[in-house]
Amino acid sequence: IGTGLNTFFGRAAKLVGSSSDEIGHLQIILAKIGNFCIIGIVIFLVAEILVM
């Protein structure tokens, strides 16, 4: 019988806790999509204000 870090959950927690703070590929893609949407909205709002 394992206790503490020798259990399944202990080993899983150790693996999750040891992950580095690097930005993942998915986070980069989502950030690019978010930036594109924000820039598009800002351009639309500026154009809408100029047309009024």
JSON list of C-alpha atoms in Angstrom, two decimals:
[
{"chain": "A", "resi": 1, "resn": "ILE", "atom": "CA", "xyz": [0.00, 0.00, 0.00]},
{"chain": "A", "resi": 2, "resn": "GLY", "atom": "CA", "xyz": [1.44, 3.35, -1.04]},
{"chain": "A", "resi": 3, "resn": "THR", "atom": "CA", "xyz": [1.13, 6.52, 0.94]},
{"chain": "A", "resi": 4, "resn": "GLY", "atom": "CA", "xyz": [1.77, 10.15, 0.09]},
{"chain": "A", "resi": 5, "resn": "LEU", "atom": "CA", "xyz": [3.74, 10.58, -3.12]},
{"chain": "A", "resi": 6, "resn": "ASN", "atom": "CA", "xyz": [3.84, 6.81, -3.69]},
{"chain": "A", "resi": 7, "resn": "THR", "atom": "CA", "xyz": [0.12, 6.61, -4.53]},
{"chain": "A", "resi": 8, "resn": "PHE", "atom": "CA", "xyz": [-1.34, 7.08, -8.00]},
{"chain": "A", "resi": 9, "resn": "PHE", "atom": "CA", "xyz": [-2.72, 10.48, -7.07]},
{"chain": "A", "resi": 10, "resn": "GLY", "atom": "CA", "xyz": [0.55, 11.49, -5.43]},
{"chain": "A", "resi": 11, "resn": "ARG", "atom": "CA", "xyz": [2.53, 10.65, -8.55]},
{"chain": "A", "resi": 12, "resn": "ALA", "atom": "CA", "xyz": [-0.04, 12.45, -10.74]},
{"chain": "A", "resi": 13, "resn": "ALA", "atom": "CA", "xyz": [0.14, 15.53, -8.52]},
{"chain": "A", "resi": 14, "resn": "LYS", "atom": "CA", "xyz": [3.92, 15.44, -8.71]},
{"chain": "A", "resi": 15, "resn": "LEU", "atom": "CA", "xyz": [3.80, 15.35, -12.52]},
{"chain": "A", "resi": 16, "resn": "VAL", "atom": "CA", "xyz": [1.28, 18.20, -12.70]},
{"chain": "A", "resi": 17, "resn": "GLY", "atom": "CA", "xyz": [3.23, 20.27, -10.19]},
{"chain": "A", "resi": 18, "resn": "SER", "atom": "CA", "xyz": [6.51, 19.80, -12.03]},
{"chain": "A", "resi": 19, "resn": "SER", "atom": "CA", "xyz": [5.26, 21.28, -15.29]},
{"chain": "A", "resi": 20, "resn": "SER", "atom": "CA", "xyz": [7.08, 24.39, -16.38]},
{"chain": "A", "resi": 21, "resn": "ASP", "atom": "CA", "xyz": [5.47, 27.77, -16.99]},
{"chain": "A", "resi": 22, "resn": "GLU", "atom": "CA", "xyz": [6.06, 27.61, -20.73]},
{"chain": "A", "resi": 23, "resn": "ILE", "atom": "CA", "xyz": [3.28, 28.82, -22.99]},
{"chain": "A", "resi": 24, "resn": "GLY", "atom": "CA", "xyz": [1.70, 25.97, -24.90]},
{"chain": "A", "resi": 25, "resn": "HIS", "atom": "CA", "xyz": [0.95, 25.87, -28.62]},
{"chain": "A", "resi": 26, "resn": "LEU", "atom": "CA", "xyz": [-2.81, 26.08, -28.01]},
{"chain": "A", "resi": 27, "resn": "GLN", "atom": "CA", "xyz": [-2.37, 29.17, -25.83]},
{"chain": "A", "resi": 28, "resn": "ILE", "atom": "CA", "xyz": [-0.39, 30.87, -28.60]},
{"chain": "A", "resi": 29, "resn": "ILE", "atom": "CA", "xyz": [-3.06, 30.07, -31.20]},
{"chain": "A", "resi": 30, "resn": "LEU", "atom": "CA", "xyz": [-5.88, 31.27, -28.93]},
{"chain": "A", "resi": 31, "resn": "ALA", "atom": "CA", "xyz": [-3.99, 34.48, -28.16]},
{"chain": "A", "resi": 32, "resn": "LYS", "atom": "CA", "xyz": [-3.56, 35.15, -31.89]},
{"chain": "A", "resi": 33, "resn": "ILE", "atom": "CA", "xyz": [-7.27, 34.56, -32.52]},
{"chain": "A", "resi": 34, "resn": "GLY", "atom": "CA", "xyz": [-8.18, 36.83, -29.61]},
{"chain": "A", "resi": 35, "resn": "ASN", "atom": "CA", "xyz": [-5.88, 39.59, -30.81]},
{"chain": "A", "resi": 36, "resn": "PHE", "atom": "CA", "xyz": [-7.31, 39.31, -34.33]},
{"chain": "A", "resi": 37, "resn": "CYS", "atom": "CA", "xyz": [-10.87, 39.64, -32.99]},
{"chain": "A", "resi": 38, "resn": "ILE", "atom": "CA", "xyz": [-10.01, 42.63, -30.81]},
{"chain": "A", "resi": 39, "resn": "ILE", "atom": "CA", "xyz": [-8.22, 44.42, -33.66]},
{"chain": "A", "resi": 40, "resn": "GLY", "atom": "CA", "xyz": [-11.15, 43.69, -35.99]},
{"chain": "A", "resi": 41, "resn": "ILE", "atom": "CA", "xyz": [-13.66, 45.09, -33.50]},
{"chain": "A", "resi": 42, "resn": "VAL", "atom": "CA", "xyz": [-11.57, 48.23, -32.95]},
{"chain": "A", "resi": 43, "resn": "ILE", "atom": "CA", "xyz": [-11.24, 48.83, -36.71]},
{"chain": "A", "resi": 44, "resn": "PHE", "atom": "CA", "xyz": [-14.99, 48.33, -37.14]},
{"chain": "A", "resi": 45, "resn": "LEU", "atom": "CA", "xyz": [-15.78, 50.77, -34.33]},
{"chain": "A", "resi": 46, "resn": "VAL", "atom": "CA", "xyz": [-13.41, 53.42, -35.70]},
{"chain": "A", "resi": 47, "resn": "ALA", "atom": "CA", "xyz": [-14.91, 53.04, -39.19]},
{"chain": "A", "resi": 48, "resn": "GLU", "atom": "CA", "xyz": [-18.42, 53.25, -37.74]},
{"chain": "A", "resi": 49, "resn": "ILE", "atom": "CA", "xyz": [-17.57, 56.44, -35.85]},
{"chain": "A", "resi": 50, "resn": "LEU", "atom": "CA", "xyz": [-16.01, 58.02, -38.96]},
{"chain": "A", "resi": 51, "resn": "VAL", "atom": "CA", "xyz": [-19.06, 57.20, -41.10]},
{"chain": "A", "resi": 52, "resn": "MET", "atom": "CA", "xyz": [-21.53, 58.74, -38.65]}
]
